[in-house]
């Protein structure tokens, strides 16, 4: 998504260190490898071990680039980079999930494909969507649907789920989607907006809860602040950090965190308003339609031998 715009903002140079927080299928990382070659480093990170290997294969074709791979949350990545003695020139977090994850029915991420109600991006994490749906008290379930799905019918849906689970397990994506559709018979779109599947917001909410997506994002944003404030942290002076968000619950904390860092003189905002996809990309790639790209550049501090001096 938005490759030209991302790399214009990240301004990679040969020999640079590029950190991909969400390597996925390696699309962005392979383009970054071309730009940091020769002599540069590409750091790959993903929660999903399968995607990490796919991205590694995409990048390792560039022989003149050093590749390091970490499996885990990007919230923990800055600490691991510091341990490894790596400092970033450019960082990208392309949030959410990849097409192969949604298309794989066995992961339970899609209401369009019947599969187990799982939704974990990291299969070793403890809680599945089925466990949430089967065990959470009704009020907590409604709260998750409202907060993470912005679902206005959250209480009705939670009540229906709790009534249905008394009769037996809700263990498939098809069963859950059917329940939600039976509550929102009139369709899931908002008045005046495009019509969407009624299950869309419920699935988004559960996916965010199962994967603690906003918690990981907060941890990452706190690390960006910390890195920008420190002379010897994981971000070099002048490092650029870009985030691609796909819904307002992700974009809002990014916008607020970047604004607050700018206010405190730690970064310069490279995007006052989010960059969005061109008409052409929106037409050819549905995922690009909701993408919002924001980026900052850390301000070099005096006394940092590794960075430029500004001001
Ligand atoms: C949209 S895809 C990235 C696509 C990638 N930019 C490309 O060009 O192929 C998002 C990836 O982020 C991973 N992911 C989601 N949450 C994560 C987290 N908290 N930490 C690390 N990776 C995460 C997913 O497993 C998925 O592979």
Coordinates of N, CA and C in Angstrom, one line a residue, residues 13-120:
X13 N 18.7 5.7 2.1 CA 19.9 5.9 1.3 C 20.7 4.6 1.4
X14 N 21.6 4.4 0.4 CA 22.5 3.2 0.5 C 23.2 3.2 1.8
X15 N 23.3 2.0 2.4 CA 24.0 1.9 3.6 C 23.1 2.1 4.9
X16 N 21.9 2.5 4.6 CA 21.0 2.8 5.7 C 20.4 1.6 6.4
X17 N 19.8 1.8 7.6 CA 19.1 0.7 8.3 C 17.6 0.9 8.3
X18 N 16.9 0.0 7.6 CA 15.5 0.1 7.5 C 14.8 -1.0 8.4
X19 N 13.9 -0.5 9.2 CA 13.2 -1.5 10.1 C 11.7 -1.6 9.7
X20 N 11.3 -2.8 9.4 CA 10.0 -3.1 9.0 C 9.3 -3.8 10.1
X21 N 8.4 -3.0 10.8 CA 7.8 -3.6 12.0 C 6.8 -4.7 11.7
X22 N 6.2 -4.6 10.5 CA 5.2 -5.6 10.1 C 5.5 -6.1 8.7
X23 N 6.5 -7.0 8.6 CA 7.1 -7.3 7.3 C 6.1 -8.0 6.4
X24 N 5.2 -8.7 6.9 CA 4.1 -9.3 6.1 C 4.7 -10.2 5.0
X25 N 4.3 -9.8 3.8 CA 4.7 -10.6 2.6 C 6.0 -10.0 2.0
X26 N 6.5 -9.0 2.7 CA 7.8 -8.4 2.3 C 7.7 -7.5 1.1
X27 N 6.6 -7.0 0.8 CA 6.4 -6.0 -0.4 C 7.2 -4.8 -0.1
X28 N 6.9 -4.1 1.0 CA 7.7 -2.9 1.3 C 9.1 -3.2 1.6
X29 N 9.4 -4.3 2.3 CA 10.8 -4.6 2.7 C 11.7 -4.8 1.4
X30 N 11.1 -5.4 0.4 CA 11.9 -5.7 -0.8 C 12.2 -4.4 -1.5
X31 N 11.3 -3.4 -1.5 CA 11.6 -2.1 -2.1 C 12.6 -1.4 -1.3
X32 N 12.5 -1.5 0.0 CA 13.5 -0.9 0.9 C 14.9 -1.4 0.7
X33 N 14.9 -2.7 0.5 CA 16.3 -3.4 0.2 C 16.9 -2.8 -1.0
X34 N 16.2 -2.5 -2.0 CA 16.7 -1.9 -3.2 C 17.3 -0.5 -2.9
X35 N 16.7 0.1 -2.0 CA 17.2 1.5 -1.7 C 18.3 1.6 -0.7
X36 N 18.4 0.6 0.2 CA 19.6 0.6 1.2 C 20.8 -0.1 0.6
X37 N 20.6 -0.8 -0.5 CA 21.8 -1.5 -1.1 C 22.7 -0.4 -1.8
X38 N 24.0 -0.7 -1.9 CA 24.7 -1.7 -1.2 C 25.0 -1.3 0.3
X39 N 25.2 -2.4 1.0 CA 25.8 -2.2 2.4 C 24.8 -1.8 3.5
X40 N 23.5 -1.8 3.1 CA 22.5 -1.4 4.1 C 22.0 -2.6 4.9
X41 N 21.1 -2.4 5.8 CA 20.5 -3.4 6.6 C 19.0 -3.3 6.6
X42 N 18.3 -4.5 6.4 CA 16.9 -4.5 6.5 C 16.5 -5.4 7.7
X43 N 15.8 -4.8 8.6 CA 15.3 -5.6 9.8 C 13.9 -5.9 9.6
X44 N 13.6 -7.2 9.6 CA 12.2 -7.7 9.4 C 11.6 -8.1 10.8
X45 N 10.3 -7.8 11.0 CA 9.7 -8.2 12.2 C 8.2 -8.5 11.9
X46 N 7.7 -9.6 12.5 CA 6.3 -9.9 12.3 C 5.9 -10.9 13.5
X47 N 4.6 -10.8 13.9 CA 4.1 -11.7 14.9 C 3.9 -13.1 14.3
X48 N 3.7 -13.1 13.0 CA 3.4 -14.3 12.3 C 4.6 -15.0 11.7
X49 N 5.0 -16.1 12.2 CA 6.3 -16.8 11.8 C 6.2 -17.1 10.3
X50 N 5.1 -17.5 9.8 CA 5.0 -17.8 8.3 C 5.2 -16.6 7.5
X51 N 4.6 -15.4 7.9 CA 4.9 -14.2 7.1 C 6.3 -13.7 7.2
X52 N 6.9 -13.9 8.4 CA 8.3 -13.5 8.6 C 9.2 -14.3 7.6
X53 N 8.9 -15.5 7.4 CA 9.7 -16.3 6.4 C 9.5 -15.9 5.0
X54 N 8.2 -15.5 4.7 CA 7.9 -15.0 3.3 C 8.6 -13.7 3.0
X55 N 8.6 -12.9 4.0 CA 9.3 -11.6 3.8 C 10.8 -11.8 3.7
X56 N 11.3 -12.7 4.5 CA 12.8 -12.9 4.4 C 13.1 -13.4 3.0
X57 N 12.3 -14.3 2.4 CA 12.6 -14.8 1.0 C 12.5 -13.6 0.0
X58 N 11.6 -12.7 0.3 CA 11.4 -11.6 -0.7 C 12.6 -10.6 -0.6
X59 N 13.3 -10.6 0.6 CA 14.4 -9.6 0.7 C 15.7 -10.2 0.4
X60 N 15.8 -11.5 0.7 CA 17.2 -12.1 0.6 C 17.7 -12.2 -0.8
X61 N 16.8 -11.9 -1.8 CA 17.3 -11.8 -3.2 C 18.3 -10.7 -3.4
X62 N 18.3 -9.8 -2.5 CA 19.2 -8.6 -2.6 C 20.5 -9.0 -1.8
X63 N 21.5 -9.5 -2.5 CA 22.6 -10.1 -1.8 C 23.5 -9.0 -1.0
X64 N 23.4 -7.8 -1.5 CA 24.3 -6.8 -0.9 C 23.7 -6.2 0.3
X65 N 22.6 -6.8 0.9 CA 22.0 -6.2 2.0 C 22.0 -7.2 3.2
X66 N 22.3 -6.7 4.4 CA 22.2 -7.6 5.5 C 20.8 -7.6 6.0
X67 N 20.3 -8.9 6.3 CA 18.9 -9.0 6.8 C 18.9 -9.6 8.2
X68 N 18.1 -9.0 9.1 CA 17.9 -9.5 10.4 C 16.4 -9.7 10.6
X69 N 16.0 -10.8 11.2 CA 14.6 -11.1 11.4 C 14.3 -11.3 12.8
X70 N 13.2 -10.7 13.3 CA 12.7 -10.9 14.7 C 11.2 -11.3 14.6
X71 N 10.9 -12.4 15.4 CA 9.5 -12.7 15.5 C 8.9 -12.2 16.8
X72 N 7.9 -11.4 16.7 CA 7.3 -10.9 17.9 C 6.5 -9.6 17.6
X73 N 6.0 -9.0 18.7 CA 5.2 -7.7 18.5 C 6.1 -6.6 18.2
X74 N 5.7 -5.6 17.4 CA 6.5 -4.4 17.2 C 6.6 -3.6 18.4
X75 N 5.7 -3.8 19.4 CA 5.8 -3.1 20.7 C 7.1 -3.5 21.4
X76 N 7.6 -4.7 21.2 CA 8.8 -5.1 21.8 C 10.0 -5.0 20.9
X77 N 9.8 -4.6 19.7 CA 10.9 -4.6 18.7 C 12.0 -3.6 19.1
X78 N 11.7 -2.3 19.5 CA 12.7 -1.4 19.9 C 13.7 -2.0 20.9
X79 N 13.2 -2.6 21.9 CA 14.1 -3.2 22.9 C 15.0 -4.3 22.3
X80 N 14.5 -5.0 21.4 CA 15.3 -6.1 20.8 C 16.4 -5.5 19.9
X81 N 16.0 -4.4 19.2 CA 17.0 -3.7 18.4 C 18.1 -3.2 19.2
X82 N 17.8 -2.6 20.3 CA 18.8 -2.0 21.2 C 19.7 -3.2 21.7
X83 N 19.1 -4.3 22.1 CA 20.0 -5.4 22.5 C 20.9 -5.9 21.4
X84 N 20.4 -5.8 20.1 CA 21.2 -6.2 19.0 C 22.2 -5.1 18.5
X85 N 22.1 -4.0 19.2 CA 23.0 -2.9 18.8 C 22.7 -2.2 17.5
X86 N 21.4 -2.3 17.1 CA 21.0 -1.7 15.8 C 20.2 -0.4 16.1
X87 N 20.5 0.6 15.2 CA 19.8 1.9 15.3 C 19.2 2.2 13.9
X88 N 18.0 2.6 14.0 CA 17.2 2.7 12.7 C 17.4 4.1 12.1
X89 N 17.4 4.1 10.7 CA 17.3 5.3 10.0 C 15.9 5.5 9.5
X90 N 15.2 4.4 9.3 CA 13.8 4.5 8.8 C 13.0 3.4 9.3
X91 N 11.8 3.6 9.7 CA 10.9 2.6 10.3 C 9.6 2.7 9.7
X92 N 9.0 1.5 9.4 CA 7.6 1.5 8.8 C 6.8 0.5 9.6
X93 N 5.6 0.9 10.0 CA 4.6 0.0 10.6 C 3.4 0.1 9.7
X94 N 3.1 -1.0 9.0 CA 1.9 -1.1 8.1 C 0.9 -2.0 8.9
X95 N 0.0 -1.4 9.6 CA -0.8 -2.1 10.6 C -1.8 -3.0 10.0
X96 N -2.3 -3.9 10.9 CA -3.4 -4.8 10.5 C -2.9 -6.2 10.0
X97 N -3.6 -6.7 9.1 CA -3.2 -8.1 8.7 C -3.0 -8.2 7.1
X98 N -2.5 -9.3 6.7 CA -2.1 -9.3 5.2 C -3.2 -10.2 4.5
X99 N -3.2 -10.1 3.2 CA -4.2 -10.8 2.4 C -4.2 -12.3 2.6
X100 N -3.0 -12.9 2.8 CA -2.9 -14.4 2.9 C -3.5 -14.8 4.3
X101 N -3.4 -13.9 5.3 CA -3.9 -14.2 6.6 C -5.5 -14.2 6.5
X102 N -6.0 -13.2 5.9 CA -7.5 -13.2 5.8 C -8.0 -14.3 4.9
X103 N -7.3 -14.6 3.8 CA -7.8 -15.6 2.9 C -7.7 -17.0 3.4
X104 N -6.9 -17.2 4.5 CA -6.7 -18.6 5.1 C -7.9 -18.8 6.1
X105 N -8.9 -19.6 5.7 CA -10.1 -19.8 6.5 C -9.7 -20.4 7.9
X106 N -8.6 -21.1 7.9 CA -8.3 -21.8 9.2 C -7.9 -20.8 10.3
X107 N -7.6 -19.5 9.9 CA -7.2 -18.5 10.9 C -8.4 -17.8 11.5
X108 N -9.5 -18.0 10.8 CA -10.8 -17.4 11.4 C -10.8 -15.9 11.4
X109 N -10.2 -15.2 10.4 CA -10.2 -13.8 10.4 C -11.3 -13.2 9.6
X110 N -12.0 -14.1 8.7 CA -12.9 -13.6 7.7 C -14.3 -14.1 7.9
X111 N -15.3 -13.2 7.9 CA -16.7 -13.6 7.9 C -17.1 -14.2 6.6
X112 N -16.3 -14.0 5.6 CA -16.6 -14.5 4.2 C -16.3 -16.0 4.1
X113 N -15.4 -16.5 5.0 CA -15.0 -17.9 4.8 C -15.2 -18.6 6.2
X114 N -15.9 -19.7 6.1 CA -16.2 -20.4 7.3 C -14.9 -21.2 7.8
X115 N -14.6 -20.9 9.1 CA -13.5 -21.6 9.7 C -13.6 -21.5 11.2
X116 N -12.6 -22.0 11.9 CA -12.6 -21.9 13.4 C -12.6 -20.4 13.8
X117 N -13.3 -20.1 14.9 CA -13.4 -18.7 15.4 C -12.1 -18.5 16.2
X118 N -11.0 -18.2 15.5 CA -9.7 -18.1 16.2 C -9.2 -16.7 16.2
X119 N -8.8 -16.1 15.0 CA -8.4 -14.7 14.9 C -7.1 -14.3 15.4
X120 N -6.3 -15.3 15.9 CA -5.0 -14.9 16.4 C -4.0 -14.7 15.3

